[in-house]
Tab-separated table of C-alpha atoms and ligand atoms in Angstrom:
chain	number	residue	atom	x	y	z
A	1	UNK	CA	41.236	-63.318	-19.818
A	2	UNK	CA	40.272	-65.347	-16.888
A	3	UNK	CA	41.913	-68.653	-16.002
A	4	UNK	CA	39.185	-71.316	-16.166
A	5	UNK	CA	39.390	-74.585	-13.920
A	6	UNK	CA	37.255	-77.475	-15.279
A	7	UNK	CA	36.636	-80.158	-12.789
A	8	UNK	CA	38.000	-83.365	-14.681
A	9	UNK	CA	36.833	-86.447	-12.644
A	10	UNK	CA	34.002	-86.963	-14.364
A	11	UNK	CA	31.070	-86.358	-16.727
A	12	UNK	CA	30.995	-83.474	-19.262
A	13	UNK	CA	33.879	-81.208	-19.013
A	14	UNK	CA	35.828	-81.605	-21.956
A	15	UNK	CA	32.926	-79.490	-23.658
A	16	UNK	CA	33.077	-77.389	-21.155
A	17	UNK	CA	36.780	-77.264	-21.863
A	18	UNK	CA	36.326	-76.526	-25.459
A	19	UNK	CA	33.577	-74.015	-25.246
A	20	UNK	CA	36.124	-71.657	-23.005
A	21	UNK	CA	39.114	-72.605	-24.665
A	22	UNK	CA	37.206	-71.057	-28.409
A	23	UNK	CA	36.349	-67.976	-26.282
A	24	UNK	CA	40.025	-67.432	-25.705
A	25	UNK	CA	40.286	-67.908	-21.893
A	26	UNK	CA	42.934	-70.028	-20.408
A	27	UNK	CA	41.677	-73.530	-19.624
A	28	UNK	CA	42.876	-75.996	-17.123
A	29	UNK	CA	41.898	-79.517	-16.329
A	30	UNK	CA	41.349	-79.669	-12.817
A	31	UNK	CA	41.847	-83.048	-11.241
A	32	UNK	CA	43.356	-81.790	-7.421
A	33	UNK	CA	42.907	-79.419	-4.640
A	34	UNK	CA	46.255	-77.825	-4.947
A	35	UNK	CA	45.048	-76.347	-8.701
A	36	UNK	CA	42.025	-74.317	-7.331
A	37	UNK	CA	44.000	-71.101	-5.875
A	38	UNK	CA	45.467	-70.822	-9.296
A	39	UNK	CA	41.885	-70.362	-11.260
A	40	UNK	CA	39.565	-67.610	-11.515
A	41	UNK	CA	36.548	-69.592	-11.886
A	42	UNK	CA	35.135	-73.379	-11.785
A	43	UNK	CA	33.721	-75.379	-14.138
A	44	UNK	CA	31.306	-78.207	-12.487
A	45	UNK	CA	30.199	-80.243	-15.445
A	46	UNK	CA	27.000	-82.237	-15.803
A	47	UNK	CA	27.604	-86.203	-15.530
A	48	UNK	CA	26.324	-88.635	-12.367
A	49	UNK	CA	26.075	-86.356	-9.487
A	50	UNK	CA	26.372	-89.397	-6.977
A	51	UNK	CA	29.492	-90.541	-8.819
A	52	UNK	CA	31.045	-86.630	-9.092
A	53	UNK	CA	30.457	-86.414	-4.744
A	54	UNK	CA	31.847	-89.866	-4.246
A	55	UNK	CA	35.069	-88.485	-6.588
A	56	UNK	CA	35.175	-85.230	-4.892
A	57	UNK	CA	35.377	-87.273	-1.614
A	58	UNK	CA	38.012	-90.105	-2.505
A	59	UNK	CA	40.341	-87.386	-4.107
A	60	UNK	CA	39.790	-85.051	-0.927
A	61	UNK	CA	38.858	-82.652	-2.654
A	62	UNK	CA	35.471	-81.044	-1.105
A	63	UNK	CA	36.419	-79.393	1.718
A	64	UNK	CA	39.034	-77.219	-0.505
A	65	UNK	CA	36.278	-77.014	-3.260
A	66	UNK	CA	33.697	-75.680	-0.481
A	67	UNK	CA	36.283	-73.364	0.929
A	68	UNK	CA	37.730	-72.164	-2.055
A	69	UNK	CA	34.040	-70.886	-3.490
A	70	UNK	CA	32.456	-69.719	-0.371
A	71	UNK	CA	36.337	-67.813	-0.452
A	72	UNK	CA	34.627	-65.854	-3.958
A	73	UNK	CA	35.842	-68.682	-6.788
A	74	UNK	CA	33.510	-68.162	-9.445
A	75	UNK	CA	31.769	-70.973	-10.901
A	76	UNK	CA	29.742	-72.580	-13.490
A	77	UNK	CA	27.580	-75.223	-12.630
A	78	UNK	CA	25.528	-77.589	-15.446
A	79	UNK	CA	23.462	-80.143	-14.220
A	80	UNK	CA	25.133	-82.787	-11.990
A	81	UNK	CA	27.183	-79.529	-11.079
A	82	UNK	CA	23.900	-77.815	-9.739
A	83	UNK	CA	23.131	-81.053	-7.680
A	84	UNK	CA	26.647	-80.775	-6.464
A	85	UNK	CA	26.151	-77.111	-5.360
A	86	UNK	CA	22.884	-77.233	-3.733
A	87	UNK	CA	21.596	-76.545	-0.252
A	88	UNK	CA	19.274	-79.325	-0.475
A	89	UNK	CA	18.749	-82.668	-2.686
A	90	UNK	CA	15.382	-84.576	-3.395
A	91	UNK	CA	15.741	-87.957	-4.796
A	92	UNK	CA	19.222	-88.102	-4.461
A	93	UNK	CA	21.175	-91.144	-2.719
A	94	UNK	CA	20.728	-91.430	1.024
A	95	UNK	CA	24.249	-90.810	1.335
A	96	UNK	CA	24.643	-87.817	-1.133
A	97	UNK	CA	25.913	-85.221	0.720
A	98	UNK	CA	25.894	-81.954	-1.676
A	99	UNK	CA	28.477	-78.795	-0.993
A	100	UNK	CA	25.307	-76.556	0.391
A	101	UNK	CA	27.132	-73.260	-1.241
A	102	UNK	CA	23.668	-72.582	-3.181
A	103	UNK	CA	20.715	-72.135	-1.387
A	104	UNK	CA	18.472	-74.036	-3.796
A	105	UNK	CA	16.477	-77.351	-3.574
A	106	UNK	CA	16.948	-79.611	-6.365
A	107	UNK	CA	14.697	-82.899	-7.124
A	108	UNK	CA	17.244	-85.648	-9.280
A	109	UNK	CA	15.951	-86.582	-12.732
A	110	UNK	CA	13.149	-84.194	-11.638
A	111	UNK	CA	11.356	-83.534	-15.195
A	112	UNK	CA	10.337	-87.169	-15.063
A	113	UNK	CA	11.048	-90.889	-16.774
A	114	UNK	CA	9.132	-90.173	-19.925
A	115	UNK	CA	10.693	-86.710	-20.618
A	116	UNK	CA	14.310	-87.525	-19.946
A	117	UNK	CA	15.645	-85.716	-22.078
A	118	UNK	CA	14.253	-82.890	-24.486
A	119	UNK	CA	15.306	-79.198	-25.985
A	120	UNK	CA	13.598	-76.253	-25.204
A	121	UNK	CA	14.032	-72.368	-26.469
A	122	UNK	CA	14.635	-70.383	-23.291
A	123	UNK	CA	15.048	-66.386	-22.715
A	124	UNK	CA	17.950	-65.951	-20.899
A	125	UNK	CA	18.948	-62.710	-18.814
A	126	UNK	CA	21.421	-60.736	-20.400
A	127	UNK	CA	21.122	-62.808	-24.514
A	128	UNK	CA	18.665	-61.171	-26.629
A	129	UNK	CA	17.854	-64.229	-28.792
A	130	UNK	CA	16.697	-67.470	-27.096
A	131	UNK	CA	19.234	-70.160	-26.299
A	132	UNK	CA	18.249	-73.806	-26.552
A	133	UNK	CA	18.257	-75.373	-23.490
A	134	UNK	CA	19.259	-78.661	-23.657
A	135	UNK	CA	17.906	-80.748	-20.580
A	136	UNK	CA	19.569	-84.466	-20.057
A	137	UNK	CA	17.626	-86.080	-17.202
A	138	UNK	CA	18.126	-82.837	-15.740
A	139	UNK	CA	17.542	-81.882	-11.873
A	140	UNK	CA	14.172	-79.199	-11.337
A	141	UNK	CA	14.971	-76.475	-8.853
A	142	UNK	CA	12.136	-76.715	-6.741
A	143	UNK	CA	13.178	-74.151	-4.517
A	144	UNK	CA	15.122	-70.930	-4.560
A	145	UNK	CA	16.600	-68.954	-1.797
A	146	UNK	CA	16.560	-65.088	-1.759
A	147	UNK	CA	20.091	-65.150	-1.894
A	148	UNK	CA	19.894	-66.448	-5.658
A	149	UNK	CA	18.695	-64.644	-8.477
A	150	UNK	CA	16.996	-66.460	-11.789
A	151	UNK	CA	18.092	-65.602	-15.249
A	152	UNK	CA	15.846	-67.892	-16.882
A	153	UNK	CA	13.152	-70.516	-16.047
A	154	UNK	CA	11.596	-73.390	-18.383
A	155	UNK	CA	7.680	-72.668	-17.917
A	156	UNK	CA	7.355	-71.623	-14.455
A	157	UNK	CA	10.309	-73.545	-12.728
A	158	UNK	CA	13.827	-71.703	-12.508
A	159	UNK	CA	16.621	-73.418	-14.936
A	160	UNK	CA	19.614	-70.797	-14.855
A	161	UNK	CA	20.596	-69.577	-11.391
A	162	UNK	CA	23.095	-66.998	-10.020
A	163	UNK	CA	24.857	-66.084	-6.692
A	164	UNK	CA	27.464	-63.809	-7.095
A	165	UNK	CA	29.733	-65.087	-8.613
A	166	UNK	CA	28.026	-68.960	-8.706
A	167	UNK	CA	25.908	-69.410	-11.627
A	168	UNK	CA	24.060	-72.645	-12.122
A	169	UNK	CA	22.264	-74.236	-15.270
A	170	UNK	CA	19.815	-77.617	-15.081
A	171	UNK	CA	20.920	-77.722	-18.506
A	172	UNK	CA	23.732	-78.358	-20.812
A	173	UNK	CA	24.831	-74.941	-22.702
A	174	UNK	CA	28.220	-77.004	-23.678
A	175	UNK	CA	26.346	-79.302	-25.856
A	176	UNK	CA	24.086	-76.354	-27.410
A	177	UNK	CA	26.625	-75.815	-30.186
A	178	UNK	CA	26.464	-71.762	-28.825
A	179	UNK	CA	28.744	-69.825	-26.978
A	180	UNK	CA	26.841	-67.111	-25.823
A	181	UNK	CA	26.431	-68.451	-22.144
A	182	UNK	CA	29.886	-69.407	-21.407
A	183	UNK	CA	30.702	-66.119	-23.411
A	184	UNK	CA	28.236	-64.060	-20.832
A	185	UNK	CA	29.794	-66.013	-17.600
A	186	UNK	CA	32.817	-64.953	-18.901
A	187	UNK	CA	31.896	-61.056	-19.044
A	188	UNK	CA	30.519	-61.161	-15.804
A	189	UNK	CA	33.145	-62.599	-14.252
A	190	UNK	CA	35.796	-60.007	-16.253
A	191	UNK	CA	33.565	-56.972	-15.101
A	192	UNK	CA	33.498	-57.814	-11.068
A	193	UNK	CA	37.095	-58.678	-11.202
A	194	UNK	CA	37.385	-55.241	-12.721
A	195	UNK	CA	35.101	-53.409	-10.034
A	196	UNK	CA	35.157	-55.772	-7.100
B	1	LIG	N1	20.690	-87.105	-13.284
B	1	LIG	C1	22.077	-86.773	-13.116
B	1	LIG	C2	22.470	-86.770	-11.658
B	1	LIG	O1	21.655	-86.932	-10.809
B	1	LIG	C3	22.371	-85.426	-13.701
B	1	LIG	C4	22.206	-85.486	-15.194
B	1	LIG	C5	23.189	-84.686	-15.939
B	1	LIG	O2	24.166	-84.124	-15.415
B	1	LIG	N2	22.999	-84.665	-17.224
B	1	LIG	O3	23.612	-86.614	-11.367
């Protein structure tokens, strides 16, 4: 079983932590640099994606987090996490600077004031029964690079993203009460490591 990092400074990740920890893999809380060549994979949890950079940056921690996933550290992005990962921000703080290791656009809080938060069935790539999507003032890819492949998209726009071994959600599997996303990260994480 892979060894699952799950970046601790802020936000969501002790669901995160939970959801891997049922499937059996080996969970750590990751809360410095020196932890991230001992993990398999990267957890970047939905929260405050201003807050989360600002973290990242006071803790010195971006320039190993950059290097470390363009290096092949798998990761799983929700939310704030996708914000974090992207090439480019709209509506984000002048002086958000994202980690550019996902060549997607994101607009902040991009599904709008009056529909900040809401649930929605989605068809994922790889599940064979819909998974609810649960979107929490949730950033809209409104671009996607042809480096990154889409899994699953929320009427037209793109809401589950993959690179490699960088997948990215707008949404919040950890607080859909289902395992099957986490459990398919997993997988594809196990079968590359197997066949590199
Ligand atoms: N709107 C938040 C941000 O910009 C993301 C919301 C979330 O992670 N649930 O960071």
């Amino acid at each position: 079983m892979p060894k699952i990092g799950v970046l601790a400074l802020q936000g969501a990740f002790r669901e995160h932590a939970e959801a891997f920890d049922a499937l059996g893999a080996d969970v750590v809380l990751i809360k410095h640099a020196e932890q991230f060549a001992s993990i398999d994979a990267i957890v970047l949890p939905g929260g405050e994606s201003t807050t989360q950079a600002k973290l990242l940056d006071t803790f010195a921690m971006r320039a190993p987090l950059a290097d470390a996933l363009a290096a092949g550290l798998g990761c799983f992005a929700t939310c704030a996490g996708l914000i974090l990962l992207a090439t480019e921000v709209l509506d984000g703080r002048a002086d958000q600077v994202p980690l550019g290791l996902l060549d997607v656009a994101v607009r902040r809080n991009g599904y709008g004031r009056q529909v900040m938060s809401f649930e929605s069935a989605l068809e994922i790539e790889g599940l064979h029964a819909p998974f609810t999507g649960v979107f929490i003032r949730a950033p809209r890819l409104v671009r996607v690079g042809d480096s990154v492949e889409v899994l699953a998209r929320h009427d037209t726009h793109p809401v589950l993203v993959r690179r490699g071994r960088i997948w990215a959600a707008g949404f919040h599997p950890e607080l859909a009460d289902d395992l099957r996303l986490h459990q398919l990260f997993l997988h594809a994480l196990t079968r590359e490591d197997a066949n590199p």
